Coordinates of N, CA, C and O in Angstrom, one line a residue:
M1 N -19.0 -22.4 -23.6 CA -18.5 -22.8 -22.4 C -17.9 -21.2 -21.9 O -17.6 -20.6 -22.8
A2 N -18.0 -21.1 -20.7 CA -17.5 -19.8 -20.3 C -16.2 -19.5 -20.3 O -15.1 -20.3 -20.1
A3 N -15.7 -18.4 -19.9 CA -14.1 -18.1 -20.6 C -13.5 -18.3 -19.0 O -14.3 -18.0 -18.5
S4 N -12.6 -18.6 -19.1 CA -11.6 -19.1 -18.0 C -10.6 -17.7 -17.8 O -9.7 -17.8 -18.9
I5 N -10.4 -17.2 -16.7 CA -9.4 -16.1 -16.2 C -8.9 -17.0 -14.7 O -9.6 -16.8 -14.1
R6 N -7.4 -17.4 -14.8 CA -7.0 -18.1 -13.7 C -8.0 -19.1 -13.1 O -8.1 -18.8 -11.6
G7 N -8.4 -19.9 -13.4 CA -9.3 -21.2 -12.8 C -10.8 -20.7 -12.4 O -11.3 -21.5 -12.2
L8 N -11.0 -19.5 -12.5 CA -12.5 -18.9 -12.6 C -13.5 -18.7 -13.7 O -12.7 -17.9 -14.6
R9 N -14.3 -19.1 -14.3 CA -15.3 -18.9 -15.3 C -15.9 -17.8 -14.7 O -16.3 -17.1 -13.9
M10 N -16.4 -17.4 -16.1 CA -17.0 -16.0 -16.2 C -18.1 -16.1 -15.5 O -18.4 -15.1 -14.6
I11 N -19.0 -17.0 -15.6 CA -20.2 -17.2 -14.6 C -19.9 -17.2 -13.1 O -20.6 -16.4 -12.5
D12 N -18.7 -17.7 -12.8 CA -18.3 -17.7 -11.4 C -18.3 -16.5 -10.9 O -18.7 -15.8 -9.7
R13 N -17.7 -15.6 -11.7 CA -17.3 -14.2 -11.3 C -18.5 -13.4 -11.5 O -18.7 -12.6 -10.1
F14 N -19.4 -13.7 -11.9 CA -20.7 -12.8 -11.9 C -21.7 -13.1 -11.1 O -21.9 -12.2 -10.0
L15 N -21.3 -14.5 -10.3 CA -22.1 -14.9 -9.0 C -21.2 -14.3 -7.7 O -21.8 -14.3 -7.2
I16 N -19.9 -14.6 -7.8 CA -19.3 -13.7 -6.5 C -19.3 -12.3 -6.9 O -20.0 -11.7 -5.5
A17 N -19.7 -11.5 -7.6 CA -19.9 -10.1 -8.0 C -20.8 -9.7 -7.3 O -21.4 -8.7 -6.4
A18 N -22.3 -10.9 -7.6 CA -23.4 -10.4 -6.7 C -23.7 -10.6 -5.9 O -24.3 -10.0 -4.6
I19 N -23.0 -11.7 -5.1 CA -23.0 -12.2 -3.6 C -22.3 -10.9 -2.8 O -22.8 -10.5 -1.8
V20 N -21.1 -10.2 -3.5 CA -20.6 -9.2 -2.8 C -21.5 -8.1 -2.5 O -21.5 -7.5 -1.7
D21 N -22.0 -7.8 -3.7 CA -23.3 -6.5 -3.8 C -24.1 -6.9 -2.7 O -24.5 -6.2 -2.1
R22 N -24.7 -8.1 -2.3 CA -25.7 -8.2 -1.5 C -25.0 -8.2 0.0 O -25.6 -7.7 1.1
L23 N -23.6 -8.7 -0.1 CA -23.2 -8.5 1.6 C -22.9 -7.1 2.0 O -23.1 -6.4 2.9
I24 N -22.3 -6.0 0.9 CA -21.7 -4.7 1.1 C -23.4 -3.9 1.3 O -23.5 -3.2 2.0
Y25 N -24.2 -4.1 0.4 CA -25.6 -3.0 0.1 C -26.8 -3.5 0.7 O -27.9 -2.9 0.9
A26 N -27.0 -5.0 0.9 CA -28.6 -5.4 1.2 C -28.7 -4.4 2.6 O -29.8 -4.3 3.1
D27 N -28.2 -4.7 3.7 CA -28.5 -3.8 5.0 C -27.5 -3.3 5.5 O -26.2 -3.4 5.2
D28 N -28.0 -2.1 6.5 CA -26.9 -1.0 6.9 C -25.9 -2.1 8.2 O -25.0 -1.6 8.4
A29 N -26.5 -2.9 8.6 CA -26.3 -3.2 10.1 C -25.7 -4.9 10.3 O -25.1 -5.3 11.1
T30 N -26.4 -5.4 9.6 CA -26.1 -7.1 9.2 C -25.9 -7.5 7.9 O -25.8 -6.5 6.8
F31 N -25.5 -8.9 7.7 CA -25.2 -9.2 6.4 C -25.5 -10.9 6.3 O -25.8 -11.6 7.6
S32 N -25.7 -11.6 5.4 CA -26.5 -12.5 5.4 C -25.3 -13.8 5.7 O -24.1 -13.9 5.0
V33 N -25.5 -14.6 6.5 CA -24.5 -16.1 6.8 C -24.6 -16.6 5.8 O -23.0 -17.3 5.3
D34 N -25.1 -17.0 4.8 CA -25.3 -17.8 3.7 C -24.7 -17.2 2.5 O -23.9 -18.0 2.0
D35 N -24.6 -15.8 2.6 CA -23.9 -15.3 1.2 C -22.5 -15.3 1.8 O -21.4 -15.6 0.9
A36 N -22.3 -15.1 3.0 CA -20.6 -15.1 3.6 C -20.4 -16.4 3.3 O -18.9 -16.4 2.7
R37 N -20.7 -17.3 3.5 CA -20.4 -18.7 3.4 C -20.1 -19.4 1.7 O -19.1 -19.8 1.4
Q38 N -21.2 -18.6 1.1 CA -20.8 -19.1 0.1 C -19.9 -18.2 -1.1 O -19.2 -18.9 -1.6
L39 N -19.8 -17.0 -0.6 CA -18.5 -16.6 -0.9 C -17.1 -17.1 -0.6 O -16.3 -17.3 -1.4
L40 N -17.0 -17.7 0.8 CA -16.0 -18.1 0.8 C -15.3 -19.4 0.3 O -14.5 -19.5 0.0
D41 N -16.7 -20.2 -0.1 CA -16.4 -21.5 -0.9 C -16.2 -21.2 -2.5 O -15.8 -22.1 -2.9
A42 N -16.6 -20.0 -3.0 CA -16.7 -19.7 -3.9 C -15.2 -19.3 -4.5 O -14.6 -19.5 -5.7
L43 N -14.6 -18.5 -3.7 CA -13.0 -18.2 -4.1 C -11.9 -19.1 -4.1 O -12.2 -20.0 -3.3
P44 N -11.2 -18.7 -5.2 CA -9.8 -20.0 -5.2 C -9.4 -19.8 -4.0 O -8.7 -19.0 -3.6
R45 N -8.7 -21.3 -3.7 CA -7.5 -21.2 -3.0 C -5.8 -20.7 -3.5 O -5.8 -21.8 -4.4
Q46 N -5.6 -20.0 -2.9 CA -4.1 -19.5 -3.5 C -3.4 -18.7 -2.4 O -4.0 -18.3 -1.5
R47 N -2.3 -18.6 -2.6 CA -1.4 -18.3 -1.8 C -1.7 -16.7 -1.6 O -1.8 -15.9 -2.6
S48 N -1.6 -16.2 -0.2 CA -1.8 -14.6 -0.2 C -0.6 -14.3 0.7 O 0.3 -14.9 1.5
P49 N 0.0 -13.0 0.3 CA 1.5 -12.5 0.9 C 1.4 -12.4 2.3 O 0.2 -12.0 2.7
W50 N 2.4 -12.8 3.2 CA 2.5 -12.7 4.7 C 2.1 -11.0 5.1 O 2.0 -10.7 6.5
I51 N 2.8 -10.3 4.2 CA 2.6 -8.6 4.4 C 2.4 -8.2 3.2 O 2.9 -8.6 2.3
Q52 N 1.7 -7.2 3.1 CA 1.1 -6.1 2.1 C 1.8 -4.9 2.0 O 2.0 -4.3 3.2
L53 N 2.5 -4.7 1.1 CA 3.2 -2.9 1.3 C 2.4 -2.8 -0.2 O 2.6 -3.1 -1.3
G54 N 1.9 -1.4 -0.1 CA 1.8 -0.4 -1.4 C 2.0 0.9 -1.0 O 2.4 1.2 -0.1
I55 N 2.1 1.4 -2.5 CA 2.6 2.9 -2.4 C 1.6 3.3 -3.5 O 1.4 2.7 -4.7
A56 N 1.2 4.5 -3.9 CA 0.5 5.2 -4.5 C 0.8 7.2 -4.2 O 1.1 7.0 -3.5
G57 N 0.6 7.6 -5.4 CA 1.1 8.9 -5.5 C 1.1 9.5 -6.7 O 0.7 8.9 -7.6
K58 N 1.3 10.8 -6.9 CA 1.2 11.5 -8.2 C 2.3 12.5 -8.1 O 2.8 13.1 -7.3
M59 N 2.9 12.8 -9.2 CA 4.0 13.4 -9.7 C 3.7 14.8 -10.5 O 2.8 14.3 -11.6
S60 N 3.9 15.7 -10.6 CA 3.7 16.7 -11.6 C 4.2 16.1 -13.0 O 4.9 15.3 -13.1
G61 N 3.2 16.5 -14.3 CA 3.8 15.8 -15.4 C 5.2 15.9 -15.9 O 5.8 17.0 -15.8
G62 N 5.5 15.3 -17.0 CA 6.8 15.1 -17.3 C 6.7 16.0 -18.5 O 6.0 16.7 -19.1
S63 N 8.0 15.9 -19.6 CA 8.4 16.4 -20.5 C 9.0 15.5 -21.5 O 9.6 14.5 -20.8
S64 N 9.0 15.9 -22.7 CA 9.3 15.0 -23.8 C 10.5 15.9 -24.4 O 10.4 16.9 -24.9
R65 N 11.7 15.5 -24.7 CA 13.0 16.3 -25.5 C 13.2 15.5 -26.9 O 13.3 14.1 -26.7
G66 N 13.7 16.0 -28.0 CA 13.9 15.7 -29.2 C 14.6 16.6 -30.0 O 14.4 17.6 -29.7
F67 N 14.8 16.3 -31.2 CA 15.3 17.2 -32.3 C 14.3 16.6 -33.2 O 13.9 15.4 -33.7
A68 N 13.8 18.0 -33.9 CA 12.8 17.7 -35.0 C 13.5 18.4 -36.2 O 14.5 19.6 -36.0
A69 N 13.7 18.1 -37.3 CA 14.3 18.5 -38.4 C 13.8 19.6 -38.9 O 12.7 20.1 -38.9
G70 N 15.1 20.7 -39.1 CA 14.7 21.9 -39.5 C 14.0 23.1 -38.2 O 13.8 24.0 -38.8
V71 N 14.0 22.3 -37.2 CA 13.5 23.2 -36.3 C 14.6 22.9 -35.2 O 14.8 24.2 -34.5
G72 N 15.4 22.2 -34.8 CA 16.1 21.9 -33.9 C 15.6 21.4 -32.3 O 14.8 20.6 -32.8
D73 N 16.3 21.3 -31.3 CA 15.9 20.7 -30.1 C 14.7 21.3 -29.8 O 14.4 22.7 -29.9
V74 N 13.5 20.4 -29.6 CA 12.2 21.0 -28.8 C 12.1 20.2 -27.6 O 12.6 18.8 -27.4
E75 N 11.4 20.5 -26.9 CA 10.5 19.9 -25.7 C 9.3 20.3 -25.5 O 8.7 21.7 -25.8
I76 N 8.6 19.3 -25.1 CA 7.1 19.2 -24.9 C 6.7 19.0 -23.7 O 7.0 18.0 -23.0
K77 N 5.9 19.7 -23.1 CA 6.0 19.7 -21.6 C 4.2 19.3 -21.3 O 3.5 19.5 -22.2
S78 N 4.3 18.5 -20.3 CA 2.4 17.9 -20.1 C 2.1 18.5 -18.9 O 2.9 18.6 -17.7
D79 N 1.0 19.1 -18.7 CA 0.3 19.7 -17.5 C -0.3 18.7 -16.8 O -0.6 18.8 -15.4
K80 N -0.5 17.4 -17.0 CA -1.1 16.4 -16.6 C -0.3 16.0 -15.7 O 0.8 15.5 -15.7
D81 N -1.0 15.9 -14.5 CA -0.1 14.5 -13.2 C 0.1 13.1 -13.9 O -0.9 12.6 -14.3
R82 N 1.4 12.8 -13.3 CA 1.7 11.4 -13.8 C 1.1 10.6 -12.2 O 1.5 10.8 -11.0
Q83 N 0.5 9.5 -12.4 CA 0.4 8.9 -11.2 C 0.7 7.4 -11.3 O 1.0 6.9 -12.2
F84 N 1.4 6.8 -10.1 CA 1.7 5.4 -9.7 C 1.1 4.9 -8.7 O 0.4 5.5 -7.7
Q85 N 1.0 3.2 -8.9 CA 0.4 2.9 -7.7 C 1.3 1.2 -7.6 O 1.4 0.8 -8.8
Y86 N 1.6 0.8 -6.6 CA 2.3 -0.7 -6.6 C 1.5 -1.2 -5.5 O 1.4 -0.7 -4.2
N87 N 1.2 -2.7 -5.3 CA 0.5 -3.4 -4.0 C 1.2 -4.7 -4.4 O 1.3 -5.2 -5.5
S88 N 1.7 -5.4 -3.3 CA 2.7 -6.2 -3.2 C 1.8 -7.6 -3.2 O 2.4 -8.8 -3.6
A89 N 0.6 -7.5 -3.4 CA -0.5 -8.4 -3.1 C -1.3 -8.3 -4.3 O -2.2 -9.0 -4.9
D90 N -0.9 -7.6 -5.3 CA -1.9 -7.6 -6.5 C -1.9 -9.0 -7.5 O -3.5 -8.9 -7.4
G91 N -0.9 -9.9 -7.4 CA -1.7 -11.5 -8.1 C -2.1 -12.2 -7.0 O -2.8 -13.1 -7.3
A92 N -2.5 -11.6 -5.8 CA -3.3 -12.9 -5.0 C -4.9 -12.4 -5.2 O -5.6 -13.3 -4.3
Y93 N -5.4 -11.4 -5.4 CA -6.5 -11.0 -5.9 C -7.3 -11.5 -6.7 O -7.0 -11.9 -8.0
T94 N -8.5 -11.9 -6.7 CA -9.4 -12.4 -7.8 C -10.4 -11.1 -8.2 O -11.1 -10.7 -7.1
R95 N -10.6 -11.0 -9.4 CA -11.7 -9.7 -9.4 C -12.6 -10.3 -10.0 O -13.0 -11.5 -10.8
A96 N -13.8 -9.7 -9.4 CA -15.3 -9.9 -9.8 C -16.1 -8.9 -9.7 O -16.3 -8.3 -8.7
G97 N -16.4 -8.5 -11.1 CA -17.1 -7.1 -11.4 C -16.1 -5.8 -11.0 O -15.2 -6.0 -11.2
Q98 N -17.2 -5.2 -9.9 CA -16.7 -3.9 -9.5 C -15.4 -4.1 -8.0 O -15.0 -3.4 -7.4
W99 N -15.3 -5.5 -7.5 CA -14.4 -5.8 -6.5 C -13.4 -6.8 -6.9 O -13.2 -7.4 -7.7
K100 N -12.3 -6.4 -6.0 CA -11.3 -7.0 -6.0 C -11.3 -7.8 -4.7 O -11.9 -7.6 -3.7
L101 N -11.2 -9.3 -4.8 CA -11.3 -10.1 -3.5 C -10.0 -11.2 -3.2 O -9.3 -11.4 -3.9
M102 N -9.7 -10.9 -1.9 CA -8.4 -11.8 -1.2 C -8.6 -12.9 -0.3 O -9.2 -12.3 0.8
L103 N -8.5 -14.1 -0.4 CA -8.9 -14.8 0.7 C -7.5 -15.3 1.6 O -6.6 -15.4 0.7
V104 N -7.5 -14.6 2.9 CA -6.5 -15.1 3.7 C -6.7 -15.9 4.7 O -7.9 -15.8 5.6
S105 N -6.2 -17.4 4.9 CA -6.3 -18.4 5.6 C -5.1 -18.3 6.4 O -3.8 -18.6 6.1
K106 N -5.7 -18.4 8.0 CA -4.5 -18.4 8.9 C -4.9 -19.9 9.7 O -5.9 -20.4 9.2
R107 N -4.2 -19.9 10.9 CA -5.0 -21.8 11.3 C -6.0 -21.4 12.2 O -6.8 -22.6 12.3
S108 N -6.3 -20.5 13.0 CA -7.5 -20.3 13.6 C -8.7 -19.6 13.2 O -9.4 -19.0 13.6
R109 N -8.3 -18.7 11.9 CA -9.3 -17.6 11.1 C -9.0 -17.5 9.9 O -7.7 -18.0 9.1
Q110 N -10.1 -17.2 9.2 CA -10.0 -16.8 7.8 C -10.6 -15.6 7.8 O -11.3 -15.2 8.3
F111 N -10.3 -15.0 6.6 CA -10.9 -13.7 6.3 C -10.9 -13.5 4.6 O -9.9 -14.3 4.0
V112 N -11.8 -12.6 3.9 CA -12.0 -12.4 2.9 C -11.7 -11.1 2.7 O -12.5 -10.3 3.3
E113 N -11.0 -10.3 2.1 CA -10.9 -8.9 2.2 C -11.5 -8.6 0.6 O -11.5 -9.2 -0.5
I114 N -12.6 -7.3 0.9 CA -12.9 -6.9 -0.4 C -12.7 -5.4 -0.5 O -12.9 -4.8 0.5
E115 N -12.2 -5.4 -1.8 CA -11.8 -3.6 -2.4 C -12.9 -3.3 -3.6 O -12.6 -4.0 -4.4
Q116 N -13.2 -2.0 -3.7 CA -13.8 -1.7 -4.8 C -12.4 -1.5 -6.1 O -11.4 -1.0 -5.3
V117 N -12.5 -1.7 -7.1 CA -11.7 -1.5 -8.1 C -11.4 -0.2 -8.3 O -10.0 0.2 -8.3
M118 N -12.1 0.5 -8.5 CA -11.8 1.8 -8.9 C -11.5 2.4 -7.4 O -11.6 4.0 -7.9
A119 N -11.7 2.4 -6.4 CA -11.4 3.2 -5.5 C -10.0 3.8 -5.4 O -8.7 3.0 -5.5
D120 N -9.9 4.8 -4.6 CA -8.5 5.3 -4.7 C -8.1 4.5 -3.1 O -8.8 4.6 -2.0
A121 N -6.8 4.5 -2.9 CA -6.0 3.5 -1.9 C -6.3 4.5 -0.3 O -6.5 4.0 0.4
T122 N -6.9 5.7 -0.8 CA -7.1 6.4 0.2 C -8.4 6.6 0.9 O -8.9 7.9 1.7
D123 N -9.2 6.4 0.0 CA -10.7 6.5 0.4 C -10.9 5.6 1.5 O -10.8 4.3 1.4
E124 N -11.8 6.3 2.5 CA -12.2 5.7 3.6 C -13.5 4.8 3.0 O -14.4 5.1 2.5
G125 N -13.9 3.7 3.8 CA -15.0 2.9 3.5 C -15.0 2.2 2.1 O -16.1 1.8 1.9
R126 N -14.2 2.2 1.5 CA -13.9 1.4 0.0 C -13.5 0.1 0.0 O -13.1 -0.6 -0.7
G127 N -13.3 -0.5 1.5 CA -12.8 -1.8 1.6 C -13.6 -2.5 2.7 O -14.2 -1.8 3.6
A128 N -13.7 -3.6 2.6 CA -14.5 -4.2 4.0 C -13.8 -5.8 4.1 O -13.1 -6.4 3.3
L129 N -13.8 -6.5 5.1 CA -13.0 -7.9 5.8 C -14.2 -8.5 6.6 O -14.6 -8.2 7.3
I130 N -14.5 -9.6 5.6 CA -15.4 -10.7 6.6 C -14.4 -11.5 7.3 O -13.2 -11.7 6.5
C131 N -14.6 -12.0 8.8 CA -13.7 -12.6 9.6 C -14.5 -13.9 9.7 O -15.9 -13.9 10.1
Y132 N -14.2 -14.9 9.5 CA -15.0 -16.2 9.5 C -13.9 -17.3 10.7 O -12.7 -16.9 11.1
E133 N -14.5 -18.1 11.5 CA -13.9 -19.3 12.2 C -13.3 -20.0 11.2 O -13.3 -20.0 10.1
A134 N -12.3 -20.8 12.0 CA -11.6 -22.0 11.4 C -12.0 -22.3 10.4 O -12.0 -23.0 8.8
D135 N -13.7 -23.0 10.8 CA -14.6 -23.9 10.0 C -15.5 -23.1 8.8 O -16.5 -23.8 8.5
G136 N -15.5 -21.9 9.0 CA -16.1 -21.0 7.9 C -17.1 -20.4 8.7 O -18.3 -19.9 7.4
T137 N -17.4 -20.4 9.7 CA -18.5 -19.5 10.2 C -18.3 -18.0 10.2 O -17.0 -17.8 10.9
P138 N -18.8 -17.2 9.7 CA -18.8 -15.8 9.5 C -18.9 -15.1 11.0 O -20.1 -15.6 11.6
I139 N -17.8 -14.5 11.5 CA -18.1 -13.8 13.0 C -18.7 -12.1 12.6 O -19.5 -12.0 13.4
R140 N -17.7 -11.5 11.6 CA -18.1 -10.4 11.5 C -17.8 -9.6 10.4 O -17.1 -10.1 9.5
M141 N -18.2 -8.4 9.9 CA -17.3 -7.6 8.8 C -17.0 -6.5 9.3 O -17.5 -5.4 9.8
D142 N -15.7 -6.0 9.0 CA -15.3 -4.8 9.4 C -15.3 -3.8 8.0 O -15.1 -4.5 6.7
I143 N -15.0 -2.5 8.4 CA -15.0 -1.7 7.3 C -13.6 -1.0 7.4 O -13.0 -0.6 8.6
R144 N -13.0 -0.7 6.4 CA -11.7 0.2 6.2 C -11.8 1.4 6.6 O -12.7 2.2 6.4
F145 N -10.8 2.4 7.6 CA -10.4 3.5 7.7 C -9.0 3.6 7.5 O -8.2 2.8 7.6
N146 N -8.8 5.1 7.3 CA -7.3 5.1 7.1 C -6.8 6.3 8.1 O -7.7 7.0 8.5
R147 N -5.6 6.0 8.6 CA -5.0 7.1 9.5 C -3.9 7.7 8.5 O -2.8 7.0 8.0
S148 N -3.7 8.9 8.5 CA -2.8 9.7 7.8 C -1.9 10.3 8.7 O -2.1 11.0 9.5
Y149 N -0.6 10.3 8.1 CA 0.2 11.0 8.9 C 1.3 11.5 7.7 O 1.8 11.0 6.9
R150 N 1.8 12.9 8.2 CA 2.4 13.7 7.5 C 3.9 13.7 7.9 O 4.2 13.8 8.8
L151 N 4.8 13.4 6.7 CA 6.0 13.3 7.3 C 6.8 14.9 7.2 O 7.3 15.4 6.3
F152 N 6.9 15.0 8.8 CA 7.2 16.1 9.2 C 6.3 17.7 8.3 O 5.1 17.6 8.0
W153 N 7.3 18.4 7.6 CA 6.9 19.3 6.9 C 6.6 19.4 5.3 O 6.9 20.4 4.6
S154 N 7.0 17.8 4.9 CA 7.1 17.4 3.7 C 5.9 17.5 3.0 O 4.7 17.4 3.6
P155 N 5.3 17.2 1.6 CA 4.0 17.0 1.0 C 3.6 15.5 0.8 O 2.7 15.3 0.9
V156 N 4.8 14.7 1.7 CA 4.6 13.2 1.7 C 3.5 13.0 2.9 O 4.0 13.4 4.0
V157 N 2.6 12.0 2.3 CA 1.9 11.7 3.6 C 2.0 10.1 3.5 O 1.6 9.3 2.3
F158 N 1.7 9.6 4.6 CA 1.6 8.1 4.9 C 0.5 7.9 5.4 O -0.2 8.1 5.9
V159 N -0.5 6.8 4.6 CA -1.9 6.5 5.1 C -1.7 4.9 5.4 O -1.2 4.1 4.7
I160 N -2.2 4.3 6.7 CA -2.0 3.1 7.3 C -3.5 2.9 7.3 O -4.2 3.2 8.1
P161 N -4.0 2.0 6.6 CA -5.2 1.4 6.6 C -5.4 0.9 7.8 O -4.3 0.0 8.4
G162 N -6.6 0.7 8.4 CA -7.0 -0.2 9.5 C -8.6 -0.6 9.4 O -9.4 -0.4 8.4
W163 N -8.7 -1.4 10.1 CA -10.2 -2.0 10.2 C -11.2 -1.4 11.2 O -10.3 -1.5 12.6
K164 N -12.5 -1.2 11.6 CA -13.1 -1.2 12.6 C -14.4 -1.9 12.3 O -14.8 -2.3 11.0
P165 N -15.1 -2.2 13.2 CA -16.5 -3.1 13.5 C -17.4 -2.4 12.4 O -17.6 -1.1 12.8
W166 N -18.0 -3.3 11.5 CA -19.1 -2.5 10.5 C -20.6 -3.3 10.8 O -21.7 -2.5 11.4
K167 N -20.6 -4.6 10.6 CA -21.5 -5.4 10.4 C -21.6 -6.8 11.1 O -20.7 -7.2 11.3
T168 N -22.6 -7.5 11.4 CA -22.8 -8.5 12.3 C -23.6 -9.5 11.5 O -24.6 -9.3 10.7
P169 N -23.5 -11.0 11.7 CA -24.2 -11.7 11.0 C -25.6 -11.5 11.3 O -25.9 -11.6 12.8
S170 N -26.1 -12.1 10.4 CA -28.0 -11.7 10.7 C -28.3 -13.3 11.1 O -27.9 -14.1 10.6

C-alpha cells in the first residue's frame, strides 16, 4: 500500500506531478483541457487563506560566543549568509514532485496555483495560475511576474507578485 501524507497517497502525488509537468512544459502557447480538469479533481479540498503574506531575505552571517576551558572567552564568526522565509499559506499547499499546488475556490471561479518548490520567491516565471469556471472548465493559464520596489535608499526591496496571461486551453 502506498504511503499517505495529509490524505494523498504517494501514487497520487506522482500522477499530479506528471500532469503539472505536461501542463507547464508540453506546449508554449496552449495546455490540455483534460489535464487541467484531472488536476483540479485530483487536488484535495482544503481551506486556503483569504490573504497570503510572505517574507524572504538574507542577513550577514552570525557569530557564536562562549567560554573555552584554558582559553577563556571565544567568538566564532560565520561568513555564510543566513536566509529566512515565511509564507502564511504554507499549510494550504499540496506537494507533488517539484511542485507546490494550492486550490483556491471562490463562488464564481476556481484557481490552482502552481509553484516550483526550489524556486526563489523573487524569480519570475517560476509560478503559474490555472483559472477555472465554477463548474471546473479551464479558462486560461497565467504566469507569475514580479514588481520590485526599493524602500527609499535602503537595501530593503519589496517584491509584489502578479499574474499575466500565458496559455490558453487547446
